[in-house]
PDB file of C-alpha atoms in Angstrom:
ATOM      1  CA  UNK A   1       2.725 -18.765   2.661  1.00 41.00           C
ATOM      2  CA  UNK A   2       3.851 -15.139   2.678  1.00 45.00           C
ATOM      3  CA  UNK A   3       1.422 -12.272   3.187  1.00 47.00           C
ATOM      4  CA  UNK A   4       1.495  -9.623   0.481  1.00 50.00           C
ATOM      5  CA  UNK A   5      -1.587  -7.377   0.589  1.00 54.00           C
ATOM      6  CA  UNK A   6      -5.190  -7.382   1.710  1.00 59.00           C
ATOM      7  CA  UNK A   7      -7.846  -5.187   0.105  1.00 58.00           C
ATOM      8  CA  UNK A   8     -10.854  -4.315   2.260  1.00 57.00           C
ATOM      9  CA  UNK A   9     -14.066  -3.583   0.376  1.00 54.00           C
ATOM     10  CA  UNK A  10     -17.178  -1.618   1.406  1.00 52.00           C
ATOM     11  CA  UNK A  11     -18.109  -4.250   3.947  1.00 48.00           C
ATOM     12  CA  UNK A  12     -15.731  -5.905   6.365  1.00 46.00           C
ATOM     13  CA  UNK A  13     -17.326  -9.179   5.240  1.00 46.00           C
ATOM     14  CA  UNK A  14     -15.703  -8.932   1.791  1.00 50.00           C
ATOM     15  CA  UNK A  15     -11.927  -9.215   1.775  1.00 56.00           C
ATOM     16  CA  UNK A  16      -9.426 -10.095  -0.959  1.00 59.00           C
ATOM     17  CA  UNK A  17      -6.253 -11.620   0.483  1.00 57.00           C
ATOM     18  CA  UNK A  18      -3.047 -11.925  -1.521  1.00 55.00           C
ATOM     19  CA  UNK A  19      -0.953 -14.759  -0.105  1.00 54.00           C
ATOM     20  CA  UNK A  20       2.125 -16.067  -1.866  1.00 54.00           C
ATOM     21  CA  UNK A  21       3.493 -19.559  -1.417  1.00 55.00           C
ATOM     22  CA  UNK A  22       7.220 -20.038  -1.445  1.00 54.00           C
ATOM     23  CA  UNK A  23       8.490 -22.403  -4.208  1.00 55.00           C
ATOM     24  CA  UNK A  24       5.192 -22.455  -6.095  1.00 52.00           C
ATOM     25  CA  UNK A  25       4.864 -24.933  -8.961  1.00 52.00           C
ATOM     26  CA  UNK A  26       3.371 -24.092 -12.378  1.00 49.00           C
ATOM     27  CA  UNK A  27       0.295 -26.179 -11.566  1.00 45.00           C
ATOM     28  CA  UNK A  28      -0.348 -24.095  -8.463  1.00 47.00           C
ATOM     29  CA  UNK A  29       0.159 -20.867 -10.407  1.00 43.00           C
ATOM     30  CA  UNK A  30      -2.734 -21.763 -12.698  1.00 42.00           C
ATOM     31  CA  UNK A  31      -5.080 -22.001  -9.703  1.00 41.00           C
ATOM     32  CA  UNK A  32      -4.475 -18.498  -8.419  1.00 45.00           C
ATOM     33  CA  UNK A  33      -7.916 -17.338  -7.304  1.00 46.00           C
ATOM     34  CA  UNK A  34      -9.826 -19.215  -4.638  1.00 46.00           C
ATOM     35  CA  UNK A  35     -13.274 -18.454  -3.219  1.00 50.00           C
ATOM     36  CA  UNK A  36     -13.396 -20.722  -0.240  1.00 51.00           C
ATOM     37  CA  UNK A  37     -15.895 -18.987   2.029  1.00 53.00           C
ATOM     38  CA  UNK A  38     -18.302 -17.116  -0.205  1.00 54.00           C
ATOM     39  CA  UNK A  39     -17.370 -13.948   1.716  1.00 54.00           C
ATOM     40  CA  UNK A  40     -13.941 -13.281   0.312  1.00 57.00           C
ATOM     41  CA  UNK A  41     -11.322 -14.181  -2.230  1.00 60.00           C
ATOM     42  CA  UNK A  42      -7.802 -15.436  -1.698  1.00 61.00           C
ATOM     43  CA  UNK A  43      -5.234 -14.891  -4.426  1.00 61.00           C
ATOM     44  CA  UNK A  44      -2.272 -17.279  -4.264  1.00 63.00           C
ATOM     45  CA  UNK A  45      -0.013 -15.698  -6.870  1.00 65.00           C
ATOM     46  CA  UNK A  46       0.236 -12.191  -8.281  1.00 68.00           C
ATOM     47  CA  UNK A  47      -2.782  -9.899  -7.973  1.00 69.00           C
ATOM     48  CA  UNK A  48      -3.353  -6.863 -10.239  1.00 74.00           C
ATOM     49  CA  UNK A  49      -3.089  -4.267  -7.462  1.00 76.00           C
ATOM     50  CA  UNK A  50      -3.860  -1.124  -9.477  1.00 80.00           C
ATOM     51  CA  UNK A  51      -6.880  -2.794 -11.112  1.00 77.00           C
ATOM     52  CA  UNK A  52      -8.179  -3.664  -7.654  1.00 79.00           C
ATOM     53  CA  UNK A  53      -7.444  -0.307  -6.015  1.00 81.00           C
ATOM     54  CA  UNK A  54      -9.384   1.761  -8.570  1.00 80.00           C
ATOM     55  CA  UNK A  55     -12.717   0.260  -7.472  1.00 77.00           C
ATOM     56  CA  UNK A  56     -14.649   2.752  -5.347  1.00 77.00           C
ATOM     57  CA  UNK A  57     -15.781  -0.114  -3.113  1.00 77.00           C
ATOM     58  CA  UNK A  58     -12.198  -0.724  -1.917  1.00 80.00           C
ATOM     59  CA  UNK A  59     -12.121   0.974   1.476  1.00 83.00           C
ATOM     60  CA  UNK A  60      -8.478   0.378   2.317  1.00 85.00           C
ATOM     61  CA  UNK A  61      -5.404  -1.737   1.835  1.00 86.00           C
ATOM     62  CA  UNK A  62      -3.701  -3.777   4.536  1.00 84.00           C
ATOM     63  CA  UNK A  63      -0.092  -3.911   3.429  1.00 80.00           C
ATOM     64  CA  UNK A  64       3.260  -5.082   4.713  1.00 72.00           C
ATOM     65  CA  UNK A  65       4.248  -1.652   3.555  1.00 64.00           C
ATOM     66  CA  UNK A  66       6.303  -1.641   0.404  1.00 71.00           C
ATOM     67  CA  UNK A  67       6.802   1.897  -0.897  1.00 81.00           C
ATOM     68  CA  UNK A  68       5.269   1.033  -4.285  1.00 82.00           C
ATOM     69  CA  UNK A  69       2.069  -0.079  -2.517  1.00 82.00           C
ATOM     70  CA  UNK A  70       1.938   3.252  -0.691  1.00 88.00           C
ATOM     71  CA  UNK A  71       2.353   5.196  -3.939  1.00 89.00           C
ATOM     72  CA  UNK A  72      -0.203   3.109  -5.828  1.00 88.00           C
ATOM     73  CA  UNK A  73      -2.705   3.369  -2.967  1.00 90.00           C
ATOM     74  CA  UNK A  74      -2.365   7.116  -2.639  1.00 92.00           C
ATOM     75  CA  UNK A  75      -2.526   7.625  -6.422  1.00 92.00           C
ATOM     76  CA  UNK A  76      -6.163   6.525  -6.220  1.00 91.00           C
ATOM     77  CA  UNK A  77      -6.901   7.885  -2.730  1.00 92.00           C
ATOM     78  CA  UNK A  78      -7.032   4.546  -0.923  1.00 91.00           C
ATOM     79  CA  UNK A  79      -6.218   4.725   2.811  1.00 93.00           C
ATOM     80  CA  UNK A  80      -3.636   2.414   4.384  1.00 92.00           C
ATOM     81  CA  UNK A  81      -3.547  -0.087   7.215  1.00 91.00           C
ATOM     82  CA  UNK A  82       0.175  -0.507   7.723  1.00 91.00           C
ATOM     83  CA  UNK A  83       2.213  -3.445   9.021  1.00 89.00           C
ATOM     84  CA  UNK A  84       5.790  -2.137   9.019  1.00 87.00           C
ATOM     85  CA  UNK A  85       8.439  -4.833   9.377  1.00 84.00           C
ATOM     86  CA  UNK A  86      11.817  -3.219   8.778  1.00 82.00           C
ATOM     87  CA  UNK A  87      14.012  -0.149   8.315  1.00 79.00           C
ATOM     88  CA  UNK A  88      12.357   2.750   6.482  1.00 85.00           C
ATOM     89  CA  UNK A  89       8.873   1.239   6.750  1.00 87.00           C
ATOM     90  CA  UNK A  90       8.572   2.512  10.345  1.00 88.00           C
ATOM     91  CA  UNK A  91       9.495   6.067   9.367  1.00 89.00           C
ATOM     92  CA  UNK A  92       7.136   6.077   6.395  1.00 89.00           C
ATOM     93  CA  UNK A  93       4.331   4.576   8.526  1.00 90.00           C
ATOM     94  CA  UNK A  94       4.754   7.316  11.117  1.00 91.00           C
ATOM     95  CA  UNK A  95       4.701   9.973   8.384  1.00 91.00           C
ATOM     96  CA  UNK A  96       1.561   8.485   6.783  1.00 92.00           C
ATOM     97  CA  UNK A  97      -0.140   8.417  10.199  1.00 94.00           C
ATOM     98  CA  UNK A  98       0.773  12.069  10.742  1.00 95.00           C
ATOM     99  CA  UNK A  99      -0.787  12.869   7.369  1.00 95.00           C
ATOM    100  CA  UNK A 100      -3.901  10.912   8.460  1.00 96.00           C
ATOM    101  CA  UNK A 101      -3.922   8.694   5.345  1.00 95.00           C
ATOM    102  CA  UNK A 102      -3.520   5.484   7.296  1.00 93.00           C
ATOM    103  CA  UNK A 103      -3.112   3.666  10.573  1.00 93.00           C
ATOM    104  CA  UNK A 104      -0.129   1.628  11.710  1.00 91.00           C
ATOM    105  CA  UNK A 105      -0.980  -1.664  13.411  1.00 90.00           C
ATOM    106  CA  UNK A 106       0.506  -1.619  16.905  1.00 88.00           C
ATOM    107  CA  UNK A 107       2.727  -4.413  18.173  1.00 86.00           C
ATOM    108  CA  UNK A 108       2.847  -6.097  21.554  1.00 83.00           C
ATOM    109  CA  UNK A 109       5.275  -4.424  23.941  1.00 85.00           C
ATOM    110  CA  UNK A 110       6.021  -7.876  25.350  1.00 86.00           C
ATOM    111  CA  UNK A 111       7.248  -9.704  22.228  1.00 88.00           C
ATOM    112  CA  UNK A 112       6.959  -7.226  19.340  1.00 81.00           C
ATOM    113  CA  UNK A 113       4.335  -9.285  17.497  1.00 84.00           C
ATOM    114  CA  UNK A 114       1.256  -7.825  15.879  1.00 85.00           C
ATOM    115  CA  UNK A 115      -1.873  -8.198  18.005  1.00 83.00           C
ATOM    116  CA  UNK A 116      -5.217  -9.230  16.519  1.00 86.00           C
ATOM    117  CA  UNK A 117      -7.049  -6.532  18.473  1.00 89.00           C
ATOM    118  CA  UNK A 118      -4.654  -3.868  17.158  1.00 89.00           C
ATOM    119  CA  UNK A 119      -5.244  -5.077  13.609  1.00 88.00           C
ATOM    120  CA  UNK A 120      -9.018  -5.009  14.142  1.00 88.00           C
ATOM    121  CA  UNK A 121      -8.818  -1.475  15.592  1.00 91.00           C
ATOM    122  CA  UNK A 122      -6.697  -0.228  12.677  1.00 92.00           C
ATOM    123  CA  UNK A 123      -9.056  -1.778  10.110  1.00 89.00           C
ATOM    124  CA  UNK A 124     -12.076  -0.369  11.933  1.00 88.00           C
ATOM    125  CA  UNK A 125     -10.534   3.130  12.011  1.00 92.00           C
ATOM    126  CA  UNK A 126      -9.716   3.153   8.306  1.00 90.00           C
ATOM    127  CA  UNK A 127     -13.112   1.695   7.383  1.00 85.00           C
ATOM    128  CA  UNK A 128     -15.281   3.911   9.584  1.00 87.00           C
ATOM    129  CA  UNK A 129     -13.457   7.218  10.056  1.00 91.00           C
ATOM    130  CA  UNK A 130     -13.944   9.338   6.946  1.00 93.00           C
ATOM    131  CA  UNK A 131     -10.833  11.390   7.738  1.00 95.00           C
ATOM    132  CA  UNK A 132      -8.515   8.700   6.361  1.00 95.00           C
ATOM    133  CA  UNK A 133     -10.367   8.387   3.061  1.00 93.00           C
ATOM    134  CA  UNK A 134     -10.676  12.183   2.730  1.00 96.00           C
ATOM    135  CA  UNK A 135      -6.977  12.765   3.399  1.00 96.00           C
ATOM    136  CA  UNK A 136      -5.967   9.935   1.049  1.00 95.00           C
ATOM    137  CA  UNK A 137      -8.180  11.487  -1.660  1.00 94.00           C
ATOM    138  CA  UNK A 138      -6.490  14.826  -1.035  1.00 96.00           C
ATOM    139  CA  UNK A 139      -3.044  13.221  -1.370  1.00 94.00           C
ATOM    140  CA  UNK A 140      -4.133  11.566  -4.623  1.00 93.00           C
ATOM    141  CA  UNK A 141      -4.058  15.046  -6.168  1.00 94.00           C
ATOM    142  CA  UNK A 142      -0.279  14.955  -5.745  1.00 91.00           C
ATOM    143  CA  UNK A 143       0.523  11.232  -6.042  1.00 90.00           C
ATOM    144  CA  UNK A 144      -1.855  10.760  -8.990  1.00 89.00           C
ATOM    145  CA  UNK A 145      -0.854  13.846 -10.989  1.00 92.00           C
ATOM    146  CA  UNK A 146       1.295  12.441 -13.806  1.00 89.00           C
ATOM    147  CA  UNK A 147       1.898  15.869 -15.356  1.00 93.00           C
ATOM    148  CA  UNK A 148       3.272  17.157 -12.045  1.00 92.00           C
ATOM    149  CA  UNK A 149       5.624  14.167 -11.782  1.00 89.00           C
ATOM    150  CA  UNK A 150       6.777  14.634 -15.377  1.00 94.00           C
ATOM    151  CA  UNK A 151       7.461  18.312 -14.610  1.00 95.00           C
ATOM    152  CA  UNK A 152       9.573  17.334 -11.579  1.00 93.00           C
ATOM    153  CA  UNK A 153      11.511  14.778 -13.645  1.00 94.00           C
ATOM    154  CA  UNK A 154      12.123  17.303 -16.433  1.00 96.00           C
ATOM    155  CA  UNK A 155      13.300  19.957 -13.927  1.00 97.00           C
ATOM    156  CA  UNK A 156      15.652  17.431 -12.315  1.00 95.00           C
ATOM    157  CA  UNK A 157      17.185  16.450 -15.669  1.00 95.00           C
ATOM    158  CA  UNK A 158      17.548  20.133 -16.621  1.00 95.00           C
ATOM    159  CA  UNK A 159      19.239  20.893 -13.288  1.00 95.00           C
ATOM    160  CA  UNK A 160      21.629  17.978 -13.730  1.00 93.00           C
ATOM    161  CA  UNK A 161      22.509  19.081 -17.260  1.00 91.00           C
ATOM    162  CA  UNK A 162      23.250  22.635 -16.107  1.00 91.00           C
ATOM    163  CA  UNK A 163      25.193  21.611 -12.984  1.00 89.00           C
ATOM    164  CA  UNK A 164      27.005  18.523 -14.218  1.00 84.00           C
ATOM    165  CA  UNK A 165      30.654  18.479 -13.233  1.00 80.00           C
ATOM    166  CA  UNK A 166      33.191  19.100 -15.923  1.00 73.00           C
ATOM    167  CA  UNK A 167      34.973  15.963 -17.066  1.00 74.00           C
ATOM    168  CA  UNK A 168      38.742  16.341 -16.907  1.00 73.00           C
ATOM    169  CA  UNK A 169      40.895  14.609 -19.538  1.00 64.00           C
TER     170      UNK A 169
END
């Protein structure tokens, strides 16, 4: 099973895990939502991330750190617990930590693996320290402003039209 995302609600006792199985059959796809403990839900296929993130009770998202998850989280002001695995994810995680919208889970210096205590500390920080939620809410004014993004796209297209290179015959 591959880890996708984890949404942490108002209490650390309520967690929605998104875990994807490799080579999933159609029968398994039909049984996508499991409530096996009474304290949390486990989603085995695709989960509607934006529908989940808009709930005020969602206190954070534990993510392997895809850029689209960062954008969607910050659009609604949801702080991040970050598990960077490769390339640009480390740079983005550092930047998001500097902006105080999330916490990167530290790895063991010995073998480079994530440590349970580090994960618990990162979750605790995001859940309990209001700074992360406040800064994520502040960033949502930029990430969630569709008119601003449309303006940037229009300005880019206009710039490209004005500065396009001449095509030689």
